[in-house]
């Protein structure tokens, strides 16, 4: 199914609107459909084993998308690629070289293989009704692109820039080519802009340049003749470069430490994003880890439970033990929801005798997302007739819409959430149709969905424990012979009451003949839970086996 | 046990240092010991049923404390009073009238009764070796006190001000009496100050006055002829007063809504902290809840799962349904760790058509804790010889210590964590002895500790589910007759593999005779977990009953 006849095309966000993560957008023309990005969302709670969350892909099936175009290599844009491939094995995947390498490594971990089409910046990818022009933009990972969709038969184009900032200071890459955008969009009567809302509430109206971080890193390394740990978003290759360069300048060794930091750095070296000499890069295995000459680039800036930084902070790491005067630089900021995990790590570092410098002490991190001034630059260059805030929680989308109304009233702004449907009609009218959201899918283990029932059960047993009762039944006479009661996740104090529970079960079978096992099970469950409630003040789950 | 002979006294923080919450301090003289405050800590994770956390009270037992003095009525200072009373039933509890009323209501919910001694500001409470003078200070709850301990035989005193700010603008209460403090401490040679570290990293070096909030509240109510929900820390009676007064001024009805808001307000009225006419206060039951004349003061500013605000935000409340243009004012800030919960509520409000104003939009909240300038005011008034940062996570204590070194180098600063021991010797030397921390106690249900094993089990079953296998045994021949397998918290997909699991169990008993039930159980467990891992990619817990 593609878009109905009196429409040019429709845009349906599948993820990323009303949430931070799982970015995915369906663009549906008359003849073909493409997907932009396919990201994952990280769960709010660590407790239920959920590895990541993806949007429901049901809606895509109706549209038979033939192409998947990747804007950049962050997990919230490529993380669900295996799921897309298992649903649409013949889909063509388009990306830049670095992103393609990240995708390939991800797929190979899932034992999958897929040819990826490499696009070049400013070179059109041609489809039947439209062409797509990837336009380089700045962000916190190399090779990030806005995608310009130009419709052939109609005077309409749209530019989707999910994650971006405007950075004309960074030495690592050029800024977005605004003149190119201006020229490209000139012929189009209707110009839709879908653009990043992440930092709309940021106090910094102009996002700092990656260049602003360089002097801080250099002065930290120059002025501290001690061991320094830098933690950062591992995919921020430019930040890694800044630390590598400054370390070389001041003759310090660098140890990339932690899976994620090591992987991204290696991928960057393999794809020639880092071409400088790497002779000062050492492995923890090959060097005196205690030396004050060491600069360590370490994974785990979000306080991740399995991250190298946490391991070091709590004293469980094999190579690095915190010693007095160790310096830890958080060249990052906590992703909303991770504040507590991060501050717990910081506490542990202090308790072990280290010192910590964060973003709130020094200009040691610049965001990858557009502040209000960055947004204005894009509004002016693209001169949109319509703007749709994307990439952000609901309150951010709303604030972005309000900002557009003030800062760029020429454009019409449209509020959309996931699964809503933006339609461009033949008369170039833009309309948003509201749709009910479809529930996300929780993935645990080998890519397996954790269904709602299982999730609900986990919640219950997690918060109240579970009582197992097995009852040996004389099946001929329908009498209970013997019983066994066990607990999981119930406080030990319950042992004091075990006899009472045994008596309860006995009394139940003395009084009541087993006419219906179902009925008996139901009644016994109620009684056991009631008695537990008397002892504990809450009712554990109860599972009963007649056998 | 009290302090050893060559010491004047010792101070042992039991909670509140290196964490936010469960404030409790033991002061031990030669002859007697007193406890200051007895608070609870809220758990980081909501998932395991834990209601609250208290420090281990073991160490108190050695000291037989005879008195408990309460600085103010916040939960992190009074929440564990039932636990203290069940350990030390004859302990004398001292507090101000409002705090005492809060404690009584709390005890009555726990079916306990206890006479509480009421102290008066600036009036000494006399003990054998020392006297304690409660000195009023500003904070975010009425009747907050610093406690000045003056030792009779020795030239030493200390002032503990756990939570405070210095507010000489608020119309609701006087500022801390600095002249009184100056006069009181003059005779003492050694002056120790234990003081609040919560806001040491705050961007506001001088904490805003409660008075600063009044014009914002008035202008919001004056300029918005629509329904307005104010959410706040319910114990902030002054903030409630500000809203009540402004509502009266602009002829609006006020509906206190949610248990916590209603309880605190009622307690404030009962204890005459609110004496103004309350005729414009209405109950949700008695009024047209939809009216745009309503101002609602609503519980749940931290995004609490059971809070009234969340219920309204997600559309589950019986009285209030969000309608377009409803205005929600967060006259609060998220407690570290609650950021995500709060932003989820804000998202829900926007999705339902409401609008939200927070602290980051307008000056609509002032903290109850001292900024750096407030701290300096206290340093100057008390002129301490020694300062000990208290009330804060480890990184805050460390930053506070650094600040003291810069801002008040005259005093010696001491870094302490929970269970460390600060000793004043007879020669007035101050020494801090490090001690290992003692693990906290997790409380669930009827005040019952959730032991570590139960907690660990909950974690495991929460993240991987559980397989329950019961095996009917022919006990004479030690043969398995039949079996039953069930799952909790395991995805439904496992049903596809149930036959394979059944076969696995059958094969196990075909091949192996039951020599030892223990050994069989252990081996079978391993095999079942291994097979589940093949299907799911993780190993659920397995519980086996031979019966």
PDB file of C-alpha atoms in Angstrom, chain A residues 309-412:
ATOM      1  CA  UNK A 309      34.117   3.462  34.290  1.00  0.00           C
ATOM      2  CA  UNK A 310      31.761   1.983  36.844  1.00  0.00           C
ATOM      3  CA  UNK A 311      34.065  -1.000  37.242  1.00  0.00           C
ATOM      4  CA  UNK A 312      36.980   1.319  37.969  1.00  0.00           C
ATOM      5  CA  UNK A 313      34.908   3.565  40.255  1.00  0.00           C
ATOM      6  CA  UNK A 314      33.726   0.734  42.492  1.00  0.00           C
ATOM      7  CA  UNK A 315      37.168  -0.902  42.608  1.00  0.00           C
ATOM      8  CA  UNK A 316      36.323  -3.973  40.541  1.00  0.00           C
ATOM      9  CA  UNK A 317      38.586  -3.359  37.565  1.00  0.00           C
ATOM     10  CA  UNK A 318      41.575  -5.592  36.874  1.00  0.00           C
ATOM     11  CA  UNK A 319      43.815  -2.882  35.375  1.00  0.00           C
ATOM     12  CA  UNK A 320      42.885   0.407  37.007  1.00  0.00           C
ATOM     13  CA  UNK A 321      42.572   1.067  40.731  1.00  0.00           C
ATOM     14  CA  UNK A 322      41.780   4.631  41.696  1.00  0.00           C
ATOM     15  CA  UNK A 323      44.610   6.291  43.574  1.00  0.00           C
ATOM     16  CA  UNK A 324      44.685   9.646  45.343  1.00  0.00           C
ATOM     17  CA  UNK A 325      44.775  12.580  42.915  1.00  0.00           C
ATOM     18  CA  UNK A 326      43.520  10.622  39.919  1.00  0.00           C
ATOM     19  CA  UNK A 327      41.545  13.025  37.788  1.00  0.00           C
ATOM     20  CA  UNK A 328      38.297  12.029  36.074  1.00  0.00           C
ATOM     21  CA  UNK A 329      36.954  14.274  33.344  1.00  0.00           C
ATOM     22  CA  UNK A 330      33.350  13.802  32.285  1.00  0.00           C
ATOM     23  CA  UNK A 331      33.496  15.131  28.729  1.00  0.00           C
ATOM     24  CA  UNK A 332      29.820  14.314  28.376  1.00  0.00           C
ATOM     25  CA  UNK A 333      26.490  15.057  29.958  1.00  0.00           C
ATOM     26  CA  UNK A 334      23.993  12.648  31.495  1.00  0.00           C
ATOM     27  CA  UNK A 335      21.228  11.601  29.115  1.00  0.00           C
ATOM     28  CA  UNK A 336      17.919  12.496  30.817  1.00  0.00           C
ATOM     29  CA  UNK A 337      17.107   9.631  33.174  1.00  0.00           C
ATOM     30  CA  UNK A 338      20.759   8.758  33.828  1.00  0.00           C
ATOM     31  CA  UNK A 339      21.499  11.635  36.225  1.00  0.00           C
ATOM     32  CA  UNK A 340      21.409   9.458  39.320  1.00  0.00           C
ATOM     33  CA  UNK A 341      23.503   6.657  37.840  1.00  0.00           C
ATOM     34  CA  UNK A 342      26.137   9.188  36.807  1.00  0.00           C
ATOM     35  CA  UNK A 343      26.210  10.955  40.163  1.00  0.00           C
ATOM     36  CA  UNK A 344      26.579   7.600  41.915  1.00  0.00           C
ATOM     37  CA  UNK A 345      29.727   6.947  39.876  1.00  0.00           C
ATOM     38  CA  UNK A 346      31.022  10.420  40.716  1.00  0.00           C
ATOM     39  CA  UNK A 347      30.405   9.754  44.409  1.00  0.00           C
ATOM     40  CA  UNK A 348      32.315   6.481  44.201  1.00  0.00           C
ATOM     41  CA  UNK A 349      35.270   8.221  42.554  1.00  0.00           C
ATOM     42  CA  UNK A 350      35.417  10.796  45.338  1.00  0.00           C
ATOM     43  CA  UNK A 351      35.066   8.119  48.013  1.00  0.00           C
ATOM     44  CA  UNK A 352      38.045   6.301  46.454  1.00  0.00           C
ATOM     45  CA  UNK A 353      40.143   9.469  46.597  1.00  0.00           C
ATOM     46  CA  UNK A 354      39.821  10.710  43.019  1.00  0.00           C
ATOM     47  CA  UNK A 355      38.681  14.085  41.780  1.00  0.00           C
ATOM     48  CA  UNK A 356      36.030  14.780  39.177  1.00  0.00           C
ATOM     49  CA  UNK A 357      35.546  17.588  36.682  1.00  0.00           C
ATOM     50  CA  UNK A 358      32.268  17.785  34.815  1.00  0.00           C
ATOM     51  CA  UNK A 359      30.529  20.010  32.405  1.00  0.00           C
ATOM     52  CA  UNK A 360      29.278  22.126  35.291  1.00  0.00           C
ATOM     53  CA  UNK A 361      32.859  22.977  36.315  1.00  0.00           C
ATOM     54  CA  UNK A 362      34.491  23.609  32.935  1.00  0.00           C
ATOM     55  CA  UNK A 363      33.570  23.842  29.249  1.00  0.00           C
ATOM     56  CA  UNK A 364      34.464  20.220  28.645  1.00  0.00           C
ATOM     57  CA  UNK A 365      31.474  19.063  26.635  1.00  0.00           C
ATOM     58  CA  UNK A 366      29.537  20.471  23.727  1.00  0.00           C
ATOM     59  CA  UNK A 367      26.192  19.057  22.795  1.00  0.00           C
ATOM     60  CA  UNK A 368      25.525  17.635  19.335  1.00  0.00           C
ATOM     61  CA  UNK A 369      22.107  19.248  19.132  1.00  0.00           C
ATOM     62  CA  UNK A 370      20.870  22.576  17.853  1.00  0.00           C
ATOM     63  CA  UNK A 371      20.162  25.431  20.217  1.00  0.00           C
ATOM     64  CA  UNK A 372      17.656  28.080  19.238  1.00  0.00           C
ATOM     65  CA  UNK A 373      20.234  30.073  17.277  1.00  0.00           C
ATOM     66  CA  UNK A 374      21.301  26.984  15.315  1.00  0.00           C
ATOM     67  CA  UNK A 375      17.662  26.355  14.460  1.00  0.00           C
ATOM     68  CA  UNK A 376      17.233  29.890  13.178  1.00  0.00           C
ATOM     69  CA  UNK A 377      20.208  29.407  10.848  1.00  0.00           C
ATOM     70  CA  UNK A 378      18.499  26.404   9.281  1.00  0.00           C
ATOM     71  CA  UNK A 379      15.108  28.115   9.099  1.00  0.00           C
ATOM     72  CA  UNK A 380      16.728  31.008   7.223  1.00  0.00           C
ATOM     73  CA  UNK A 381      18.705  28.802   4.827  1.00  0.00           C
ATOM     74  CA  UNK A 382      15.861  26.462   3.958  1.00  0.00           C
ATOM     75  CA  UNK A 383      13.090  29.105   4.140  1.00  0.00           C
ATOM     76  CA  UNK A 384      10.459  26.505   4.975  1.00  0.00           C
ATOM     77  CA  UNK A 385       6.760  27.002   4.327  1.00  0.00           C
ATOM     78  CA  UNK A 386       6.035  24.396   6.993  1.00  0.00           C
ATOM     79  CA  UNK A 387       8.065  23.191   9.967  1.00  0.00           C
ATOM     80  CA  UNK A 388       7.527  19.983  11.904  1.00  0.00           C
ATOM     81  CA  UNK A 389       9.432  19.609  15.187  1.00  0.00           C
ATOM     82  CA  UNK A 390      10.895  16.114  15.453  1.00  0.00           C
ATOM     83  CA  UNK A 391      13.395  14.254  17.668  1.00  0.00           C
ATOM     84  CA  UNK A 392      12.188  15.047  21.148  1.00  0.00           C
ATOM     85  CA  UNK A 393       9.874  14.263  24.002  1.00  0.00           C
ATOM     86  CA  UNK A 394       6.363  15.719  23.803  1.00  0.00           C
ATOM     87  CA  UNK A 395       7.180  18.761  25.921  1.00  0.00           C
ATOM     88  CA  UNK A 396      10.131  19.570  23.664  1.00  0.00           C
ATOM     89  CA  UNK A 397       8.048  19.281  20.494  1.00  0.00           C
ATOM     90  CA  UNK A 398       5.523  21.674  22.051  1.00  0.00           C
ATOM     91  CA  UNK A 399       8.208  24.154  23.100  1.00  0.00           C
ATOM     92  CA  UNK A 400       9.754  23.923  19.628  1.00  0.00           C
ATOM     93  CA  UNK A 401       6.407  24.677  18.011  1.00  0.00           C
ATOM     94  CA  UNK A 402       6.020  27.727  20.244  1.00  0.00           C
ATOM     95  CA  UNK A 403       9.535  28.848  19.324  1.00  0.00           C
ATOM     96  CA  UNK A 404       8.780  28.562  15.604  1.00  0.00           C
ATOM     97  CA  UNK A 405       5.681  30.718  16.064  1.00  0.00           C
ATOM     98  CA  UNK A 406       7.838  33.435  17.645  1.00  0.00           C
ATOM     99  CA  UNK A 407      11.074  33.115  15.699  1.00  0.00           C
ATOM    100  CA  UNK A 408       9.863  32.168  12.231  1.00  0.00           C
ATOM    101  CA  UNK A 409       6.179  33.052  11.930  1.00  0.00           C
ATOM    102  CA  UNK A 410       6.392  32.896   8.106  1.00  0.00           C
ATOM    103  CA  UNK A 411       6.242  29.116   8.324  1.00  0.00           C
ATOM    104  CA  UNK A 412       3.300  27.106   9.491  1.00  0.00           C
TER     105      UNK A 412
END
